[in-house]
Amino acid sequence: GIHWVPARELVYFGHAQRPYTKYVTDGNRRIHGIFTDGHPENWKNSLHYARYENEALYAMDGRKLGTFKDIPLHTSKLDHIYNYSDKGGRAWGHDIALTADGRPRVVYTRRVNNRDTFWYAYHNGTKWLSRKIVEAGAGRPSFHSGGATLDHEDPRVVYLSRTIGNWNQVEQWFTPDSGRTWTHRQLTSDPSGYAIRPVTPRGLGQATNRILYVWGDQRTIGFTDYTTRVHALDF
């Protein structure tokens, strides 16, 4: 409350890897985060959760994982959303959002044999459950899936990009029952290039449905060599 303190490492894994993370806050001194062990290109990732509150980290069931005196915490000490298996694949966290009562919803991918599948995860009060959304498709040489995000106004809604025909297109997926069933509609259909990395601006409420996404084509080689534009779409 007076000075900025030196930065400290929060979570670590080792093995020359660094956890990738997504955060969301409820605006009331709680910060929720999801963490991988490393990059799915290089490690057999699991996916983990921790909540910051009152200078300590907690699991979803309220169990204290450690205080700021204990950090950095190894990823094995966190709350496990998904544990890697050869059959299940390598996890990659895409987004975390909160319901109206402050409970997290997570969208992530699992990679098996170099192909990704989208999954939706939540905690039912006893344990974390994951439900399959849809396979991501072939993707491009520069990416396995086109990415996914949750609607932070209503995390029953997922925006994702998967291969449809020759290119990736953005779709809206909706679940009324925590991922047991889904309905969806396609939002982009550009035959000249791909639509990836969809996000929806926060604070729009229910009056406006809008997404931003990245458009590109075959000139994009990778994240250091690309020809892309950011597009906005109201629907």
Short mmCIF file of C-alpha atoms in Angstrom, two decimals:
data_model
loop_
_atom_site.label_atom_id
_atom_site.label_comp_id
_atom_site.label_asym_id
_atom_site.label_seq_id
_atom_site.Cartn_x
_atom_site.Cartn_y
_atom_site.Cartn_z
CA GLY A 1 0.00 0.00 0.00
CA ILE A 2 3.04 2.30 0.01
CA HIS A 3 5.72 1.03 -2.38
CA TRP A 4 6.01 -1.44 -5.23
CA VAL A 5 7.83 -4.50 -3.94
CA PRO A 6 10.31 -6.50 -6.07
CA ALA A 7 8.67 -8.96 -8.46
CA ARG A 8 8.59 -12.56 -7.28
CA GLU A 9 8.04 -15.81 -9.13
CA LEU A 10 4.61 -17.24 -8.36
CA VAL A 11 4.64 -20.72 -9.97
CA TYR A 12 7.40 -22.86 -11.48
CA PHE A 13 7.84 -26.26 -13.08
CA GLY A 14 11.53 -26.69 -13.95
CA HIS A 15 12.96 -28.87 -16.74
CA ALA A 16 13.80 -25.69 -18.70
CA GLN A 17 10.05 -25.04 -19.06
CA ARG A 18 7.93 -22.06 -17.99
CA PRO A 19 4.24 -22.29 -17.11
CA TYR A 20 1.81 -20.47 -19.41
CA THR A 21 -1.09 -18.84 -17.61
CA LYS A 22 -4.39 -16.97 -17.92
CA TYR A 23 -5.90 -14.84 -15.15
CA VAL A 24 -9.27 -13.32 -14.28
CA THR A 25 -10.34 -11.22 -11.28
CA ASP A 26 -13.73 -10.84 -9.65
CA GLY A 27 -12.91 -7.21 -8.82
CA ASN A 28 -13.03 -8.04 -5.12
CA ARG A 29 -9.42 -8.89 -4.28
CA ARG A 30 -9.61 -12.40 -5.72
CA ILE A 31 -7.55 -13.45 -8.74
CA HIS A 32 -8.13 -16.83 -10.40
CA GLY A 33 -5.45 -18.41 -12.61
CA ILE A 34 -4.85 -21.47 -14.75
CA PHE A 35 -1.32 -22.76 -15.39
CA THR A 36 0.36 -25.29 -17.65
CA ASP A 37 3.69 -26.94 -16.88
CA GLY A 38 5.28 -25.61 -20.07
CA HIS A 39 4.63 -25.36 -23.80
CA PRO A 40 2.76 -28.30 -25.40
CA GLU A 41 5.35 -28.44 -28.18
CA ASN A 42 7.96 -29.31 -25.57
CA TRP A 43 6.24 -30.95 -22.62
CA LYS A 44 3.47 -33.36 -21.67
CA ASN A 45 1.37 -30.65 -20.05
CA SER A 46 -1.22 -30.94 -17.35
CA LEU A 47 -3.48 -27.98 -16.49
CA HIS A 48 -3.67 -26.49 -13.00
CA TYR A 49 -5.65 -23.89 -11.04
CA ALA A 50 -4.98 -21.53 -8.12
CA ARG A 51 -6.87 -18.60 -6.57
CA TYR A 52 -5.13 -15.67 -4.93
CA GLU A 53 -6.84 -14.22 -1.85
CA ASN A 54 -5.41 -12.44 1.23
CA GLU A 55 -1.79 -13.12 0.28
CA ALA A 56 -2.35 -16.86 -0.08
CA LEU A 57 -3.17 -19.31 -2.86
CA TYR A 58 -6.16 -21.66 -2.65
CA ALA A 59 -7.68 -24.62 -4.50
CA MET A 60 -11.32 -24.51 -5.60
CA ASP A 61 -12.43 -26.56 -2.59
CA GLY A 62 -10.94 -23.96 -0.23
CA ARG A 63 -7.77 -25.90 0.55
CA LYS A 64 -4.82 -23.56 1.15
CA LEU A 65 -2.01 -24.31 -1.29
CA GLY A 66 0.48 -21.91 0.27
CA THR A 67 1.14 -18.33 1.28
CA PHE A 68 3.37 -15.71 -0.26
CA LYS A 69 6.08 -16.96 2.11
CA ASP A 70 5.98 -20.28 0.22
CA ILE A 71 6.18 -19.04 -3.38
CA PRO A 72 7.17 -20.02 -5.94
CA LEU A 73 4.94 -23.09 -5.81
CA HIS A 74 5.68 -26.06 -8.04
CA THR A 75 2.82 -26.83 -10.44
CA SER A 76 2.40 -30.24 -8.79
CA LYS A 77 1.26 -28.42 -5.63
CA LEU A 78 -1.59 -26.61 -7.41
CA ASP A 79 -5.21 -27.67 -7.91
CA HIS A 80 -5.29 -30.06 -10.88
CA ILE A 81 -7.92 -29.39 -13.55
CA TYR A 82 -6.53 -32.07 -15.88
CA ASN A 83 -3.67 -34.55 -15.48
CA TYR A 84 -1.73 -35.53 -18.59
CA SER A 85 -2.10 -39.00 -20.05
CA ASP A 86 -0.96 -40.42 -23.38
CA LYS A 87 -4.60 -41.00 -24.30
CA GLY A 88 -5.82 -37.60 -23.09
CA GLY A 89 -3.01 -35.52 -24.54
CA ARG A 90 -1.14 -32.31 -23.75
CA ALA A 91 -3.10 -29.44 -22.22
CA TRP A 92 -2.98 -25.81 -23.33
CA GLY A 93 -5.02 -23.23 -21.41
CA HIS A 94 -6.91 -20.68 -23.52
CA ASP A 95 -9.15 -18.70 -21.14
CA ILE A 96 -10.75 -18.52 -17.70
CA ALA A 97 -13.90 -16.52 -16.86
CA LEU A 98 -16.26 -16.24 -13.90
CA THR A 99 -19.97 -16.90 -13.60
CA ALA A 100 -22.27 -14.38 -11.93
CA ASP A 101 -21.65 -16.13 -8.59
CA GLY A 102 -17.87 -16.01 -9.04
CA ARG A 103 -17.19 -19.60 -10.07
CA PRO A 104 -14.58 -20.18 -12.78
CA ARG A 105 -15.17 -21.67 -16.21
CA VAL A 106 -12.18 -22.76 -18.29
CA VAL A 107 -11.68 -23.45 -21.98
CA TYR A 108 -8.55 -25.34 -23.04
CA THR A 109 -7.22 -27.74 -25.65
CA ARG A 110 -5.71 -31.20 -25.45
CA ARG A 111 -3.22 -32.27 -28.09
CA VAL A 112 -2.98 -35.92 -29.21
CA ASN A 113 -0.89 -36.94 -32.23
CA ASN A 114 -0.39 -33.28 -33.13
CA ARG A 115 -4.14 -32.60 -33.32
CA ASP A 116 -6.06 -30.43 -30.85
CA THR A 117 -9.50 -30.80 -29.30
CA PHE A 118 -11.35 -28.07 -27.36
CA TRP A 119 -12.54 -28.79 -23.80
CA TYR A 120 -14.71 -26.95 -21.26
CA ALA A 121 -13.93 -27.34 -17.54
CA TYR A 122 -15.61 -26.39 -14.27
CA HIS A 123 -15.59 -27.41 -10.59
CA ASN A 124 -18.77 -29.10 -9.37
CA GLY A 125 -18.07 -28.47 -5.68
CA THR A 126 -16.16 -31.72 -5.25
CA LYS A 127 -13.85 -32.04 -8.25
CA TRP A 128 -12.94 -30.56 -11.63
CA LEU A 129 -14.86 -31.91 -14.62
CA SER A 130 -13.93 -31.50 -18.29
CA ARG A 131 -16.34 -31.91 -21.20
CA LYS A 132 -15.40 -32.10 -24.85
CA ILE A 133 -16.57 -29.31 -27.14
CA VAL A 134 -15.25 -30.16 -30.62
CA GLU A 135 -12.11 -31.17 -32.50
CA ALA A 136 -10.03 -28.27 -33.80
CA GLY A 137 -9.18 -29.77 -37.18
CA ALA A 138 -5.95 -29.72 -39.13
CA GLY A 139 -5.03 -26.07 -38.53
CA ARG A 140 -2.07 -24.59 -40.41
CA PRO A 141 1.69 -25.22 -40.26
CA SER A 142 1.96 -22.19 -37.93
CA PHE A 143 -0.78 -23.23 -35.46
CA HIS A 144 -2.61 -26.38 -34.31
CA SER A 145 -5.89 -24.69 -33.39
CA GLY A 146 -7.18 -21.20 -34.02
CA GLY A 147 -7.64 -20.45 -30.33
CA ALA A 148 -10.64 -20.05 -28.04
CA THR A 149 -12.04 -17.56 -25.55
CA LEU A 150 -14.97 -17.35 -23.16
CA ASP A 151 -17.60 -14.64 -23.21
CA HIS A 152 -16.84 -12.93 -19.89
CA GLU A 153 -20.37 -11.53 -19.75
CA ASP A 154 -21.76 -15.07 -20.07
CA PRO A 155 -19.20 -17.91 -19.81
CA ARG A 156 -21.73 -20.41 -21.11
CA VAL A 157 -20.60 -19.01 -24.48
CA VAL A 158 -17.31 -20.04 -26.11
CA TYR A 159 -15.82 -18.46 -29.23
CA LEU A 160 -13.37 -20.74 -30.99
CA SER A 161 -11.58 -21.12 -34.30
CA ARG A 162 -11.39 -24.51 -36.01
CA THR A 163 -10.68 -25.78 -39.51
CA ILE A 164 -13.77 -25.70 -41.73
CA GLY A 165 -12.96 -26.54 -45.34
CA ASN A 166 -9.62 -25.05 -46.38
CA TRP A 167 -9.36 -22.44 -43.64
CA ASN A 168 -10.02 -21.83 -39.98
CA GLN A 169 -13.27 -20.03 -39.22
CA VAL A 170 -14.69 -18.57 -36.00
CA GLU A 171 -17.73 -20.14 -34.37
CA GLN A 172 -19.89 -19.38 -31.35
CA TRP A 173 -20.65 -22.37 -29.11
CA PHE A 174 -23.25 -22.30 -26.32
CA THR A 175 -23.92 -24.74 -23.47
CA PRO A 176 -26.95 -24.48 -21.16
CA ASP A 177 -25.76 -27.32 -18.92
CA SER A 178 -22.05 -26.91 -18.11
CA GLY A 179 -20.80 -28.59 -21.28
CA ARG A 180 -23.07 -31.63 -21.43
CA THR A 181 -24.71 -30.40 -24.64
CA TRP A 182 -23.77 -27.72 -27.16
CA THR A 183 -25.30 -25.67 -29.95
CA HIS A 184 -23.18 -23.63 -32.32
CA ARG A 185 -23.19 -21.30 -35.29
CA GLN A 186 -20.49 -20.23 -37.72
CA LEU A 187 -19.61 -16.52 -37.60
CA THR A 188 -16.97 -16.15 -40.34
CA SER A 189 -16.80 -17.72 -43.80
CA ASP A 190 -14.05 -15.88 -45.69
CA PRO A 191 -12.84 -18.17 -48.53
CA SER A 192 -9.62 -16.20 -49.01
CA GLY A 193 -8.01 -16.68 -45.60
CA TYR A 194 -8.28 -17.85 -42.03
CA ALA A 195 -9.93 -16.32 -38.96
CA ILE A 196 -8.16 -17.14 -35.67
CA ARG A 197 -7.69 -15.93 -32.06
CA PRO A 198 -11.25 -14.70 -31.43
CA VAL A 199 -11.95 -12.50 -28.42
CA THR A 200 -15.03 -10.57 -27.36
CA PRO A 201 -14.63 -7.13 -25.76
CA ARG A 202 -15.74 -6.98 -22.13
CA GLY A 203 -18.42 -4.69 -20.80
CA LEU A 204 -20.68 -4.70 -23.86
CA GLY A 205 -23.53 -6.40 -22.03
CA GLN A 206 -26.26 -8.18 -23.94
CA ALA A 207 -27.04 -5.28 -26.30
CA THR A 208 -24.15 -5.91 -28.68
CA ASN A 209 -22.53 -9.13 -29.87
CA ARG A 210 -19.06 -8.37 -31.18
CA ILE A 211 -15.87 -10.33 -31.70
CA LEU A 212 -12.37 -9.36 -32.77
CA TYR A 213 -10.23 -11.88 -34.60
CA VAL A 214 -7.01 -12.14 -36.58
CA TRP A 215 -7.27 -12.62 -40.35
CA GLY A 216 -4.40 -14.10 -42.37
CA ASP A 217 -3.56 -16.24 -45.38
CA GLN A 218 -0.81 -18.43 -46.81
CA ARG A 219 1.75 -15.61 -46.53
CA THR A 220 1.88 -16.17 -42.76
CA ILE A 221 4.75 -18.50 -41.87
CA GLY A 222 4.68 -18.24 -38.07
CA PHE A 223 4.56 -15.86 -35.12
CA THR A 224 7.72 -14.06 -36.29
CA ASP A 225 6.83 -13.91 -40.00
CA TYR A 226 3.22 -13.05 -40.75
CA THR A 227 0.85 -10.95 -42.83
CA THR A 228 -2.31 -10.48 -40.77
CA ARG A 229 -5.00 -7.95 -39.89
CA VAL A 230 -7.36 -7.59 -36.92
CA HIS A 231 -11.02 -7.65 -37.95
CA ALA A 232 -14.14 -6.77 -35.94
CA LEU A 233 -17.50 -8.43 -36.49
CA ASP A 234 -20.91 -7.51 -35.08
CA PHE A 235 -23.57 -10.20 -35.28
#
